[in-house]
mmCIF file of C-alpha atoms and ligand atoms in Angstrom:
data_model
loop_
_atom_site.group_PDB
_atom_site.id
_atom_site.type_symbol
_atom_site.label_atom_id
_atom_site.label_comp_id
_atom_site.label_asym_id
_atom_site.label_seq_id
_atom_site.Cartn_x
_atom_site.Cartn_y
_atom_site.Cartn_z
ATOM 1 C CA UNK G 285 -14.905 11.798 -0.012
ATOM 2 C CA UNK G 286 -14.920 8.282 1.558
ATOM 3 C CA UNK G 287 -11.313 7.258 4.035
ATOM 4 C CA UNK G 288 -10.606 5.035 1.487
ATOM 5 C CA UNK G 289 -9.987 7.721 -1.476
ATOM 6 C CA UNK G 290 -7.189 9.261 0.592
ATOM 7 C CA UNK G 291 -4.813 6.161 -0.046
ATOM 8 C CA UNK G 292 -2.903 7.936 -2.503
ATOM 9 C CA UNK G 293 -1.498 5.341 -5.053
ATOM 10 C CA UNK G 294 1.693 4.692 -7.073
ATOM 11 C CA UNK G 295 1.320 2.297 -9.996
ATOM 12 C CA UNK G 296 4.175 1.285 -12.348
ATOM 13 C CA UNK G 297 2.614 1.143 -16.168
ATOM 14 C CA UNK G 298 3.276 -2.612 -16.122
ATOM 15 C CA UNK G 299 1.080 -2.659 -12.577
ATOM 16 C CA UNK G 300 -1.226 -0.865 -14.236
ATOM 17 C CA UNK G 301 -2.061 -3.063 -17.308
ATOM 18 C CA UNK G 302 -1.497 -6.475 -15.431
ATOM 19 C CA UNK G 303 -4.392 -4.292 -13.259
ATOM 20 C CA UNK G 304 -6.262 -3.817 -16.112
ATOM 21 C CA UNK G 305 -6.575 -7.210 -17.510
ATOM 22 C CA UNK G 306 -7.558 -8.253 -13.839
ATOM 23 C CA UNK G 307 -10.130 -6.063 -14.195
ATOM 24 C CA UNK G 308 -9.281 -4.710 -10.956
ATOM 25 C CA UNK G 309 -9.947 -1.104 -10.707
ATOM 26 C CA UNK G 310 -7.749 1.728 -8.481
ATOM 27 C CA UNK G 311 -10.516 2.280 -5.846
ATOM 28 C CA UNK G 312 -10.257 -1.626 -5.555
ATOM 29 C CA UNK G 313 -6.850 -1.337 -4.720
ATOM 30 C CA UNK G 314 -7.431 1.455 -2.174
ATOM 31 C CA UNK G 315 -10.181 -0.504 -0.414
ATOM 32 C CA UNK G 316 -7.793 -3.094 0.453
ATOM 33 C CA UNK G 317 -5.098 -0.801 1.620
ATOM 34 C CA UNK G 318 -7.271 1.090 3.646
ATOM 35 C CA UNK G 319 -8.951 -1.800 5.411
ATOM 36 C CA UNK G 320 -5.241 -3.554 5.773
ATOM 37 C CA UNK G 321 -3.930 -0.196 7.372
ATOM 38 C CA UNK G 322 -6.869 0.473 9.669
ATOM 39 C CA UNK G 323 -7.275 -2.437 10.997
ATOM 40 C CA UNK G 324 -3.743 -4.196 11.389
ATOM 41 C CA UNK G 325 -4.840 -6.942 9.151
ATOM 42 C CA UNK G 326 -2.194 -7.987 6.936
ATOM 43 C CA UNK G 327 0.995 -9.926 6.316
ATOM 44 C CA UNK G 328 4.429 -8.807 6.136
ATOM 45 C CA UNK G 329 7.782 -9.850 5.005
ATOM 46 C CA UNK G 330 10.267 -7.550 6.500
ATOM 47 C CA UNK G 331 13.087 -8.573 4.923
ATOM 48 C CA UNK G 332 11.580 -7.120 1.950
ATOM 49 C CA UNK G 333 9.499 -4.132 3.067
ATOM 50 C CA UNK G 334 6.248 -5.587 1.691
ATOM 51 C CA UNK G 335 3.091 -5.362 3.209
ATOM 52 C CA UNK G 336 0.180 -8.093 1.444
ATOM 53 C CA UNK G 337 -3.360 -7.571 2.431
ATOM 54 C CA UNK G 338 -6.950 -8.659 1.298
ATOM 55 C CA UNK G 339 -10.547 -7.395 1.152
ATOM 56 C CA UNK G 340 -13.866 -8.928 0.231
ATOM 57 C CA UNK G 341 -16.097 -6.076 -0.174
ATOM 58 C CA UNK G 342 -18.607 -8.330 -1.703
ATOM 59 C CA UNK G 343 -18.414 -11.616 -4.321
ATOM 60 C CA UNK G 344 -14.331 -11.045 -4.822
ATOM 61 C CA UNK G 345 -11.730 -11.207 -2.950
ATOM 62 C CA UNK G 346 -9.022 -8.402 -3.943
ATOM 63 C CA UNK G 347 -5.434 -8.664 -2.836
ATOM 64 C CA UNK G 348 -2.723 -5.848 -3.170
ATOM 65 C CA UNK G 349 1.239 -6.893 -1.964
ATOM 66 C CA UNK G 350 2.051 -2.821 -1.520
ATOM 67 C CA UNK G 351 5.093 -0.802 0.351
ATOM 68 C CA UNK G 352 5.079 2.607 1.970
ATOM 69 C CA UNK G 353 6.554 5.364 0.265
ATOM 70 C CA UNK G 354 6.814 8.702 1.904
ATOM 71 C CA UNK G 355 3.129 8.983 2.258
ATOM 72 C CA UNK G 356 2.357 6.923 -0.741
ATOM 73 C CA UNK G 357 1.364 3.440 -1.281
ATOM 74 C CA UNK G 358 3.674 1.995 -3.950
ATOM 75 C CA UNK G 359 1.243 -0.803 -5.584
ATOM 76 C CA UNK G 360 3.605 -4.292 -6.699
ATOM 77 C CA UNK G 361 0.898 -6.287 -7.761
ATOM 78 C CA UNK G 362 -2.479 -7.012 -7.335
ATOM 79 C CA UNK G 363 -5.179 -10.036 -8.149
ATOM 80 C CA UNK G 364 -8.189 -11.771 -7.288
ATOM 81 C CA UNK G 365 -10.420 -14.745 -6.695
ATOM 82 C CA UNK G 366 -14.025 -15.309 -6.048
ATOM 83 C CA UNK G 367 -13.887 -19.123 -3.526
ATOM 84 C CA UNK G 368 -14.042 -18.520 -0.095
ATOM 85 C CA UNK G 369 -10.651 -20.093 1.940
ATOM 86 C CA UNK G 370 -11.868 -21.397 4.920
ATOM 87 C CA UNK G 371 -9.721 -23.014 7.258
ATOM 88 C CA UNK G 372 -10.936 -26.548 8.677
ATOM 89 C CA UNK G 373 -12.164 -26.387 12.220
ATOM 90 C CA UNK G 374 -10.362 -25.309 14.970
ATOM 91 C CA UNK G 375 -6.498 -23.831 13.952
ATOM 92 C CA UNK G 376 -5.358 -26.354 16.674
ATOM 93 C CA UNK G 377 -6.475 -29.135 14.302
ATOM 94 C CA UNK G 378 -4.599 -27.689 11.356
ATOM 95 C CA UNK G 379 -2.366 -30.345 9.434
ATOM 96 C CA UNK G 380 1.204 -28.201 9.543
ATOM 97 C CA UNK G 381 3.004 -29.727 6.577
ATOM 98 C CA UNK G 382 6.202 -28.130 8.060
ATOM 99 C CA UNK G 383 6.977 -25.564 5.684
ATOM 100 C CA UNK G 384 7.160 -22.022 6.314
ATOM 101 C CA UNK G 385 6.191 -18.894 4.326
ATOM 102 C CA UNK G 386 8.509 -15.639 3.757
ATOM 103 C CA UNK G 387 5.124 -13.392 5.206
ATOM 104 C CA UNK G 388 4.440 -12.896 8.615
ATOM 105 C CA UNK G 389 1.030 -12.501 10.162
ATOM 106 C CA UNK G 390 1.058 -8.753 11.048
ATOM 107 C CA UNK G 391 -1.437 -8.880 13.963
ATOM 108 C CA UNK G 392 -0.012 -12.115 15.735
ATOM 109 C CA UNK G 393 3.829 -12.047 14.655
ATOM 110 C CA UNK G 394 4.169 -15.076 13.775
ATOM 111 C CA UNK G 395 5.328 -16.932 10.319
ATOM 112 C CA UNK G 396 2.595 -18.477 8.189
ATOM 113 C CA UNK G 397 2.878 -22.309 8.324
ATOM 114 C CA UNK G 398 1.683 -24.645 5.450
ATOM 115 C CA UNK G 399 -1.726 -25.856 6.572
ATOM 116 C CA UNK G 400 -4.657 -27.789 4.822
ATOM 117 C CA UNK G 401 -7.642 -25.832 4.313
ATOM 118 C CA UNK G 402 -10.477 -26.103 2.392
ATOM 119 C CA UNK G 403 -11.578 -23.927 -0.583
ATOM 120 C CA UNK G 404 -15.426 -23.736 -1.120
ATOM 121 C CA UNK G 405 -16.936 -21.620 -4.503
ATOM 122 C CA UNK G 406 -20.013 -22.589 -4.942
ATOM 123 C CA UNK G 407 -21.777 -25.541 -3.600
ATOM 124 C CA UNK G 408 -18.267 -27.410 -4.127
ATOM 125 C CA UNK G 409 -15.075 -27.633 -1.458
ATOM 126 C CA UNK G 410 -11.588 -28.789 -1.987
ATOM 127 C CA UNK G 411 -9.127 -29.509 0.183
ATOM 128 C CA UNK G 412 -5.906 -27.335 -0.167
ATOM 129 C CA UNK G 413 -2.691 -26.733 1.447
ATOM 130 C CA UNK G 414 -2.052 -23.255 1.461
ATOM 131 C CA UNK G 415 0.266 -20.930 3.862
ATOM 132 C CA UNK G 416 -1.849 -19.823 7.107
ATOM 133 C CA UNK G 417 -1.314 -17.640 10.830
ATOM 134 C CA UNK G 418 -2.279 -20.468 13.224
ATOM 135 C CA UNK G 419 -3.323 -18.064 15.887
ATOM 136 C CA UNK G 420 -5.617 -16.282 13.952
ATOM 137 C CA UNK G 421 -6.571 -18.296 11.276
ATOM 138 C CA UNK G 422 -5.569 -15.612 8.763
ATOM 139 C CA UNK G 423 -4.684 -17.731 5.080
ATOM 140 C CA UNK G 424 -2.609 -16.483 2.421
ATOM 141 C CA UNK G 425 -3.398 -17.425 -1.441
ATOM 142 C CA UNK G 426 -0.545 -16.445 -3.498
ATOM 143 C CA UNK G 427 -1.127 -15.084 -6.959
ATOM 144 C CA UNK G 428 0.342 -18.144 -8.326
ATOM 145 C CA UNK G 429 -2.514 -20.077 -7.178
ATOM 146 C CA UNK G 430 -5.216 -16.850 -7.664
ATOM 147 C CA UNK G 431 -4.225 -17.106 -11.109
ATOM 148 C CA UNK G 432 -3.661 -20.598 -11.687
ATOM 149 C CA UNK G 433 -5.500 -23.163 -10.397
ATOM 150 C CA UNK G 434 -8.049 -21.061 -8.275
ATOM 151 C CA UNK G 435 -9.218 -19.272 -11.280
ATOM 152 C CA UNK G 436 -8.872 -22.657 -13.387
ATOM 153 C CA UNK G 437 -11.517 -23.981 -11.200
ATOM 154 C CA UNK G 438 -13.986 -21.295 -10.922
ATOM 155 C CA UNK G 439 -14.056 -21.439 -14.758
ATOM 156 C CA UNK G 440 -14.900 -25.215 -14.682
ATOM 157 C CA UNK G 441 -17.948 -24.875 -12.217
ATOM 158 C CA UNK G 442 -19.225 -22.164 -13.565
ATOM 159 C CA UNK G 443 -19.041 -24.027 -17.492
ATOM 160 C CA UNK G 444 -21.044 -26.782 -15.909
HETATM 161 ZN ZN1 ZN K 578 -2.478 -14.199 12.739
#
């Protein structure tokens, strides 16, 4: 049995079919948790109890925003995206736009600040501003955006 198998899961049905259409399957979900657990890597918002973590095993990106119950993981939603955030340069160059997010960069403690970064899928790149952890360059992309315009675009440059 791999480490990963022993996250032990709890999915609402309406998780579960939003999962389904996502085509994102349970072991998916586990992998993330797993990796987010083990290694520290992850944002929280502790006014809500809500841990929000991502894995790229391979061509996707998974993310899963999850809580801790007992010794369950209680699964709130979960999506996906196949560009690659990367942030521009050095995190001391970062363009803050001033606002702040609700999640908190686990490792560093500090609040994600709105910064540009640049999307790249394919052999394009776009400029974005999305929430990011200065210190450790760590960026957040909301489901809004997974959903939206992220998958919006990978549809268009992969029609051409
Ligand atoms: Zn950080």
């Amino acid at each position: 049995m791999n480490a990963y198998e022993q996250i032990r899961l709890r999915i609402a049905e309406d998780v579960e079919r939003l999962l389904e259409d996502r085509l994102i399957r349970r072991e998916d979900v586990q992998n993330v948790i797993h990796h987010a657990e083990t290694t520290g890597k992850k944002l929280i918002n502790p006014s809500a109890g809500r841990s929000l973590a991502c894995y790229r095993p391979k061509a996707v990106t998974y993310w899963v925003e999850y809580c801790r119950v007992d010794e369950d993981y209680q699964v709130h939603t979960a999506y996906s995206h196949r560009m690659v955030m990367k942030s521009g340069g050095n995190t001391n160059e970062w363009v803050k736009s001033g606002s702040d997010s609700d999640w908190l960069c686990n490792q560093c403690q500090s609040t994600l600040e709105v910064q540009t970064v640049r999307l790249q899928y394919m052999q394009s790149i776009f400029p974005i501003n999305l929430p990011a952890c200065s210190h450790c360059g760590f960026i957040l992309v909301e489901e809004e955006l997974a959903t939206g315009k992220v998958a919006e675009a990978e549809q268009a440059l992969e029609d051409k």
